[in-house]
PDB file of C-alpha atoms in Angstrom:
ATOM      1  CA  UNK A   1      15.633  20.766  21.514  1.00  0.00           C
ATOM      2  CA  UNK A   2      13.735  24.270  21.947  1.00  0.00           C
ATOM      3  CA  UNK A   3      15.688  25.049  24.856  1.00  0.00           C
ATOM      4  CA  UNK A   4      18.900  24.246  23.342  1.00  0.00           C
ATOM      5  CA  UNK A   5      18.168  25.846  20.187  1.00  0.00           C
ATOM      6  CA  UNK A   6      17.011  29.148  21.301  1.00  0.00           C
ATOM      7  CA  UNK A   7      20.435  30.081  22.791  1.00  0.00           C
ATOM      8  CA  UNK A   8      22.051  29.190  19.765  1.00  0.00           C
ATOM      9  CA  UNK A   9      19.896  31.069  17.544  1.00  0.00           C
ATOM     10  CA  UNK A  10      18.345  28.090  15.568  1.00  0.00           C
ATOM     11  CA  UNK A  11      14.640  29.057  15.407  1.00  0.00           C
ATOM     12  CA  UNK A  12      13.280  28.710  12.109  1.00  0.00           C
ATOM     13  CA  UNK A  13       9.491  29.513  12.910  1.00  0.00           C
ATOM     14  CA  UNK A  14       7.430  31.291  15.014  1.00  0.00           C
ATOM     15  CA  UNK A  15       3.815  32.948  14.362  1.00  0.00           C
ATOM     16  CA  UNK A  16       1.323  35.223  15.454  1.00  0.00           C
ATOM     17  CA  UNK A  17       3.475  38.237  15.219  1.00  0.00           C
ATOM     18  CA  UNK A  18       5.800  37.160  18.165  1.00  0.00           C
ATOM     19  CA  UNK A  19       8.595  39.875  18.462  1.00  0.00           C
ATOM     20  CA  UNK A  20      11.761  38.859  17.223  1.00  0.00           C
ATOM     21  CA  UNK A  21      14.005  40.666  19.657  1.00  0.00           C
ATOM     22  CA  UNK A  22      16.103  37.639  20.790  1.00  0.00           C
ATOM     23  CA  UNK A  23      15.308  35.712  17.795  1.00  0.00           C
ATOM     24  CA  UNK A  24      18.376  36.837  15.639  1.00  0.00           C
ATOM     25  CA  UNK A  25      18.324  34.229  12.661  1.00  0.00           C
ATOM     26  CA  UNK A  26      15.651  36.834  11.115  1.00  0.00           C
ATOM     27  CA  UNK A  27      17.937  39.782  10.641  1.00  0.00           C
ATOM     28  CA  UNK A  28      21.088  37.832  10.696  1.00  0.00           C
ATOM     29  CA  UNK A  29      20.172  35.574   7.947  1.00  0.00           C
ATOM     30  CA  UNK A  30      17.942  37.517   5.648  1.00  0.00           C
ATOM     31  CA  UNK A  31      14.483  36.654   7.233  1.00  0.00           C
ATOM     32  CA  UNK A  32      12.629  33.389   7.675  1.00  0.00           C
ATOM     33  CA  UNK A  33      10.722  31.671   4.892  1.00  0.00           C
ATOM     34  CA  UNK A  34       8.417  28.825   4.493  1.00  0.00           C
ATOM     35  CA  UNK A  35       8.158  26.329   1.667  1.00  0.00           C
ATOM     36  CA  UNK A  36       6.039  23.536   0.446  1.00  0.00           C
ATOM     37  CA  UNK A  37       6.095  20.971  -2.500  1.00  0.00           C
ATOM     38  CA  UNK A  38       4.518  17.935  -3.477  1.00  0.00           C
ATOM     39  CA  UNK A  39       7.026  15.480  -3.719  1.00  0.00           C
ATOM     40  CA  UNK A  40       6.317  12.415  -6.134  1.00  0.00           C
ATOM     41  CA  UNK A  41       8.635   9.637  -5.507  1.00  0.00           C
ATOM     42  CA  UNK A  42       9.112   7.390  -8.714  1.00  0.00           C
ATOM     43  CA  UNK A  43       8.234   4.043  -7.802  1.00  0.00           C
ATOM     44  CA  UNK A  44       9.831   0.795  -9.203  1.00  0.00           C
ATOM     45  CA  UNK A  45       8.474  -1.191 -12.184  1.00  0.00           C
ATOM     46  CA  UNK A  46       7.031  -4.218 -10.945  1.00  0.00           C
ATOM     47  CA  UNK A  47       6.058  -5.571 -14.217  1.00  0.00           C
ATOM     48  CA  UNK A  48       9.469  -7.079 -14.784  1.00  0.00           C
ATOM     49  CA  UNK A  49       9.413  -9.237 -11.862  1.00  0.00           C
ATOM     50  CA  UNK A  50       9.925 -13.054 -12.254  1.00  0.00           C
ATOM     51  CA  UNK A  51      10.181 -12.609 -15.940  1.00  0.00           C
ATOM     52  CA  UNK A  52       8.045  -9.893 -16.673  1.00  0.00           C
ATOM     53  CA  UNK A  53       4.682 -10.021 -18.626  1.00  0.00           C
ATOM     54  CA  UNK A  54       2.603  -8.548 -16.075  1.00  0.00           C
ATOM     55  CA  UNK A  55      -0.360  -6.250 -16.751  1.00  0.00           C
ATOM     56  CA  UNK A  56      -1.269  -3.603 -13.893  1.00  0.00           C
ATOM     57  CA  UNK A  57      -5.289  -4.048 -13.584  1.00  0.00           C
ATOM     58  CA  UNK A  58      -6.091  -2.350 -10.206  1.00  0.00           C
ATOM     59  CA  UNK A  59      -4.032   0.183  -8.023  1.00  0.00           C
ATOM     60  CA  UNK A  60      -4.880   1.942  -4.612  1.00  0.00           C
ATOM     61  CA  UNK A  61      -2.430   4.907  -3.828  1.00  0.00           C
ATOM     62  CA  UNK A  62      -0.767   5.245  -0.500  1.00  0.00           C
ATOM     63  CA  UNK A  63      -2.655   8.585   0.252  1.00  0.00           C
ATOM     64  CA  UNK A  64      -6.532   7.037   0.548  1.00  0.00           C
ATOM     65  CA  UNK A  65      -6.106   5.627   3.776  1.00  0.00           C
ATOM     66  CA  UNK A  66      -8.414   2.924   2.510  1.00  0.00           C
ATOM     67  CA  UNK A  67      -8.127  -0.489   0.364  1.00  0.00           C
ATOM     68  CA  UNK A  68      -9.261  -1.065  -3.234  1.00  0.00           C
ATOM     69  CA  UNK A  69     -12.846   0.098  -3.648  1.00  0.00           C
ATOM     70  CA  UNK A  70     -13.643  -2.905  -5.672  1.00  0.00           C
ATOM     71  CA  UNK A  71     -16.020  -5.313  -4.295  1.00  0.00           C
ATOM     72  CA  UNK A  72     -15.914  -8.002  -7.137  1.00  0.00           C
ATOM     73  CA  UNK A  73     -13.953 -10.247  -4.775  1.00  0.00           C
ATOM     74  CA  UNK A  74     -11.095 -10.287  -7.607  1.00  0.00           C
ATOM     75  CA  UNK A  75     -13.305 -11.476 -10.431  1.00  0.00           C
ATOM     76  CA  UNK A  76     -12.273  -8.635 -12.552  1.00  0.00           C
ATOM     77  CA  UNK A  77     -15.570  -6.925 -13.221  1.00  0.00           C
ATOM     78  CA  UNK A  78     -15.046  -3.783 -11.268  1.00  0.00           C
ATOM     79  CA  UNK A  79     -13.985  -0.852 -13.550  1.00  0.00           C
ATOM     80  CA  UNK A  80     -13.658   2.916 -12.008  1.00  0.00           C
ATOM     81  CA  UNK A  81     -11.091   5.682 -11.940  1.00  0.00           C
ATOM     82  CA  UNK A  82     -10.166   5.453 -15.663  1.00  0.00           C
ATOM     83  CA  UNK A  83      -6.862   3.828 -16.742  1.00  0.00           C
ATOM     84  CA  UNK A  84      -4.122   5.224 -14.660  1.00  0.00           C
ATOM     85  CA  UNK A  85      -0.693   4.012 -13.483  1.00  0.00           C
ATOM     86  CA  UNK A  86       1.039   3.008 -10.272  1.00  0.00           C
ATOM     87  CA  UNK A  87       1.969   6.465 -10.003  1.00  0.00           C
ATOM     88  CA  UNK A  88      -1.788   7.687  -9.848  1.00  0.00           C
ATOM     89  CA  UNK A  89      -3.081   9.559  -6.790  1.00  0.00           C
ATOM     90  CA  UNK A  90      -6.662   8.288  -7.406  1.00  0.00           C
ATOM     91  CA  UNK A  91      -7.773   4.552  -7.060  1.00  0.00           C
ATOM     92  CA  UNK A  92      -8.556   2.958 -10.440  1.00  0.00           C
ATOM     93  CA  UNK A  93      -9.357  -0.778 -11.868  1.00  0.00           C
ATOM     94  CA  UNK A  94      -9.788  -2.059 -15.042  1.00  0.00           C
ATOM     95  CA  UNK A  95     -12.049  -4.792 -16.145  1.00  0.00           C
ATOM     96  CA  UNK A  96     -10.062  -8.020 -16.577  1.00  0.00           C
ATOM     97  CA  UNK A  97     -12.922 -10.614 -16.560  1.00  0.00           C
ATOM     98  CA  UNK A  98     -12.720 -12.643 -19.674  1.00  0.00           C
ATOM     99  CA  UNK A  99      -9.182 -12.013 -20.250  1.00  0.00           C
ATOM    100  CA  UNK A 100      -6.827 -15.266 -20.318  1.00  0.00           C
ATOM    101  CA  UNK A 101      -4.438 -15.429 -17.462  1.00  0.00           C
ATOM    102  CA  UNK A 102      -3.366 -18.034 -14.957  1.00  0.00           C
ATOM    103  CA  UNK A 103      -1.439 -16.186 -12.292  1.00  0.00           C
ATOM    104  CA  UNK A 104      -1.772 -13.140 -10.192  1.00  0.00           C
ATOM    105  CA  UNK A 105       0.933 -10.785  -8.716  1.00  0.00           C
ATOM    106  CA  UNK A 106       0.047  -8.514  -5.668  1.00  0.00           C
ATOM    107  CA  UNK A 107       2.504  -5.900  -4.667  1.00  0.00           C
ATOM    108  CA  UNK A 108       3.106  -2.995  -2.741  1.00  0.00           C
ATOM    109  CA  UNK A 109       3.723   0.433  -4.802  1.00  0.00           C
ATOM    110  CA  UNK A 110       7.325   0.022  -4.078  1.00  0.00           C
ATOM    111  CA  UNK A 111       7.694  -3.677  -5.009  1.00  0.00           C
ATOM    112  CA  UNK A 112       9.253  -4.548  -1.510  1.00  0.00           C
ATOM    113  CA  UNK A 113       6.125  -6.684  -0.549  1.00  0.00           C
ATOM    114  CA  UNK A 114       4.856  -8.861  -3.150  1.00  0.00           C
ATOM    115  CA  UNK A 115       3.658 -12.307  -4.177  1.00  0.00           C
ATOM    116  CA  UNK A 116       2.616 -14.470  -7.095  1.00  0.00           C
ATOM    117  CA  UNK A 117      -0.108 -16.860  -6.993  1.00  0.00           C
ATOM    118  CA  UNK A 118      -2.067 -19.091  -9.109  1.00  0.00           C
ATOM    119  CA  UNK A 119      -5.559 -17.555 -10.282  1.00  0.00           C
ATOM    120  CA  UNK A 120      -6.881 -20.781  -8.728  1.00  0.00           C
ATOM    121  CA  UNK A 121      -5.535 -19.900  -5.350  1.00  0.00           C
ATOM    122  CA  UNK A 122      -7.207 -16.566  -5.105  1.00  0.00           C
ATOM    123  CA  UNK A 123     -10.823 -17.687  -6.713  1.00  0.00           C
ATOM    124  CA  UNK A 124     -13.265 -20.084  -5.019  1.00  0.00           C
ATOM    125  CA  UNK A 125     -14.845 -19.836  -1.518  1.00  0.00           C
ATOM    126  CA  UNK A 126     -12.654 -20.528   1.567  1.00  0.00           C
ATOM    127  CA  UNK A 127     -12.409 -19.092   5.213  1.00  0.00           C
ATOM    128  CA  UNK A 128      -9.012 -19.568   7.011  1.00  0.00           C
ATOM    129  CA  UNK A 129      -8.531 -21.679   3.995  1.00  0.00           C
ATOM    130  CA  UNK A 130      -4.666 -23.028   3.099  1.00  0.00           C
ATOM    131  CA  UNK A 131      -4.055 -21.351  -0.557  1.00  0.00           C
ATOM    132  CA  UNK A 132      -0.951 -21.838  -2.449  1.00  0.00           C
ATOM    133  CA  UNK A 133       1.873 -19.137  -3.266  1.00  0.00           C
ATOM    134  CA  UNK A 134       4.222 -19.638  -5.886  1.00  0.00           C
ATOM    135  CA  UNK A 135       6.858 -17.366  -4.616  1.00  0.00           C
ATOM    136  CA  UNK A 136       6.913 -13.921  -2.552  1.00  0.00           C
ATOM    137  CA  UNK A 137       9.145 -11.558  -1.168  1.00  0.00           C
ATOM    138  CA  UNK A 138       9.256 -13.682   2.190  1.00  0.00           C
ATOM    139  CA  UNK A 139      10.062 -16.927   0.346  1.00  0.00           C
ATOM    140  CA  UNK A 140      11.255 -17.961  -3.316  1.00  0.00           C
ATOM    141  CA  UNK A 141       9.698 -21.397  -3.518  1.00  0.00           C
ATOM    142  CA  UNK A 142       6.174 -22.497  -3.227  1.00  0.00           C
ATOM    143  CA  UNK A 143       4.060 -22.518   0.065  1.00  0.00           C
ATOM    144  CA  UNK A 144       0.627 -22.178   1.539  1.00  0.00           C
ATOM    145  CA  UNK A 145      -0.854 -19.268   3.407  1.00  0.00           C
ATOM    146  CA  UNK A 146      -4.514 -19.158   5.342  1.00  0.00           C
ATOM    147  CA  UNK A 147      -6.526 -16.629   3.504  1.00  0.00           C
ATOM    148  CA  UNK A 148     -10.252 -15.702   3.484  1.00  0.00           C
ATOM    149  CA  UNK A 149     -12.801 -15.308   0.491  1.00  0.00           C
ATOM    150  CA  UNK A 150     -16.241 -15.793   1.890  1.00  0.00           C
ATOM    151  CA  UNK A 151     -19.228 -15.827  -0.312  1.00  0.00           C
ATOM    152  CA  UNK A 152     -21.213 -12.348   0.359  1.00  0.00           C
ATOM    153  CA  UNK A 153     -18.262 -10.648   2.265  1.00  0.00           C
ATOM    154  CA  UNK A 154     -17.581  -7.716  -0.214  1.00  0.00           C
ATOM    155  CA  UNK A 155     -14.101  -6.734   1.265  1.00  0.00           C
ATOM    156  CA  UNK A 156     -12.906 -10.403   0.808  1.00  0.00           C
ATOM    157  CA  UNK A 157     -10.401 -11.702  -0.224  1.00  0.00           C
ATOM    158  CA  UNK A 158      -7.930 -11.071   2.582  1.00  0.00           C
ATOM    159  CA  UNK A 159      -4.646 -11.905   0.885  1.00  0.00           C
ATOM    160  CA  UNK A 160      -1.371 -11.650   3.024  1.00  0.00           C
ATOM    161  CA  UNK A 161       1.910 -12.949   2.861  1.00  0.00           C
ATOM    162  CA  UNK A 162       1.483 -15.556   5.171  1.00  0.00           C
ATOM    163  CA  UNK A 163      -1.309 -16.944   7.415  1.00  0.00           C
ATOM    164  CA  UNK A 164      -3.713 -14.038   7.867  1.00  0.00           C
ATOM    165  CA  UNK A 165      -3.555 -14.247  11.668  1.00  0.00           C
ATOM    166  CA  UNK A 166       0.101 -14.065  11.692  1.00  0.00           C
ATOM    167  CA  UNK A 167       0.509 -11.341   8.866  1.00  0.00           C
ATOM    168  CA  UNK A 168      -2.196  -8.890  10.036  1.00  0.00           C
ATOM    169  CA  UNK A 169       0.268  -7.871  12.941  1.00  0.00           C
ATOM    170  CA  UNK A 170       3.165  -7.785  10.762  1.00  0.00           C
ATOM    171  CA  UNK A 171       1.811  -5.515   8.168  1.00  0.00           C
ATOM    172  CA  UNK A 172       1.983  -8.159   5.540  1.00  0.00           C
ATOM    173  CA  UNK A 173      -1.509  -7.524   3.861  1.00  0.00           C
ATOM    174  CA  UNK A 174      -1.552  -7.226   0.239  1.00  0.00           C
ATOM    175  CA  UNK A 175      -5.386  -7.195  -0.716  1.00  0.00           C
ATOM    176  CA  UNK A 176      -8.514  -6.180   0.948  1.00  0.00           C
ATOM    177  CA  UNK A 177     -11.563  -4.595  -1.059  1.00  0.00           C
ATOM    178  CA  UNK A 178     -14.408  -2.676  -0.625  1.00  0.00           C
ATOM    179  CA  UNK A 179     -12.831   0.624   0.677  1.00  0.00           C
ATOM    180  CA  UNK A 180     -11.812  -1.053   4.050  1.00  0.00           C
ATOM    181  CA  UNK A 181     -10.115   1.371   6.130  1.00  0.00           C
ATOM    182  CA  UNK A 182      -6.268   1.002   6.325  1.00  0.00           C
ATOM    183  CA  UNK A 183      -5.814   2.414   9.607  1.00  0.00           C
ATOM    184  CA  UNK A 184      -4.097  -0.533  10.700  1.00  0.00           C
ATOM    185  CA  UNK A 185      -2.964  -1.711   7.346  1.00  0.00           C
ATOM    186  CA  UNK A 186       0.392   0.251   7.175  1.00  0.00           C
ATOM    187  CA  UNK A 187       1.400  -1.411   3.767  1.00  0.00           C
ATOM    188  CA  UNK A 188      -0.481   1.128   2.078  1.00  0.00           C
ATOM    189  CA  UNK A 189       1.149   4.221   3.018  1.00  0.00           C
ATOM    190  CA  UNK A 190       4.477   2.865   4.210  1.00  0.00           C
ATOM    191  CA  UNK A 191       4.937   1.247   0.778  1.00  0.00           C
ATOM    192  CA  UNK A 192       3.585   3.219  -1.967  1.00  0.00           C
ATOM    193  CA  UNK A 193       0.090   1.847  -2.002  1.00  0.00           C
ATOM    194  CA  UNK A 194      -0.819  -1.632  -3.530  1.00  0.00           C
ATOM    195  CA  UNK A 195      -1.378  -3.007  -6.694  1.00  0.00           C
ATOM    196  CA  UNK A 196      -2.701  -6.030  -8.638  1.00  0.00           C
ATOM    197  CA  UNK A 197      -1.088  -7.681 -11.772  1.00  0.00           C
TER     198      UNK A 197
END
């Protein structure tokens, strides 16, 4: 606390040429300095999860405040930002339409929240529809969750670890598109962004 610290000479910063008469740290400890840095936290490699073989196809970093720019509803037609990595500080996506695969993995950048789902669970049209999840960070065996992927709603699908209405208040969203603002979707900045494999 300020009142506690000021009598113990624990001040570290004051501005606007405030007189340092009673702020002895300046002359007793060689002055006062301010440092800045851009700390890069190395994120874990999610590609080895569940036996590996995953290819990262879409990424949104923690610093954007928005979900994926893609409006292709996960059809894999969106391509932007150049090929990046999960450490990239800009959103990117590569085209994967036409690629042969049968599972998606959605994960936060730190791999703490994740789920593996059949491709068929993501595609198709549904509104509060039950979709199958093979396994996730909350359950190691198959189960169902209610999601949204509505025709013409460009920010869909809404993909969550459990039923959307339950998960949204528990910060369990793993995918939204079309630059939806992430104001109440904290997994992005609390967990190193979001990725699609």
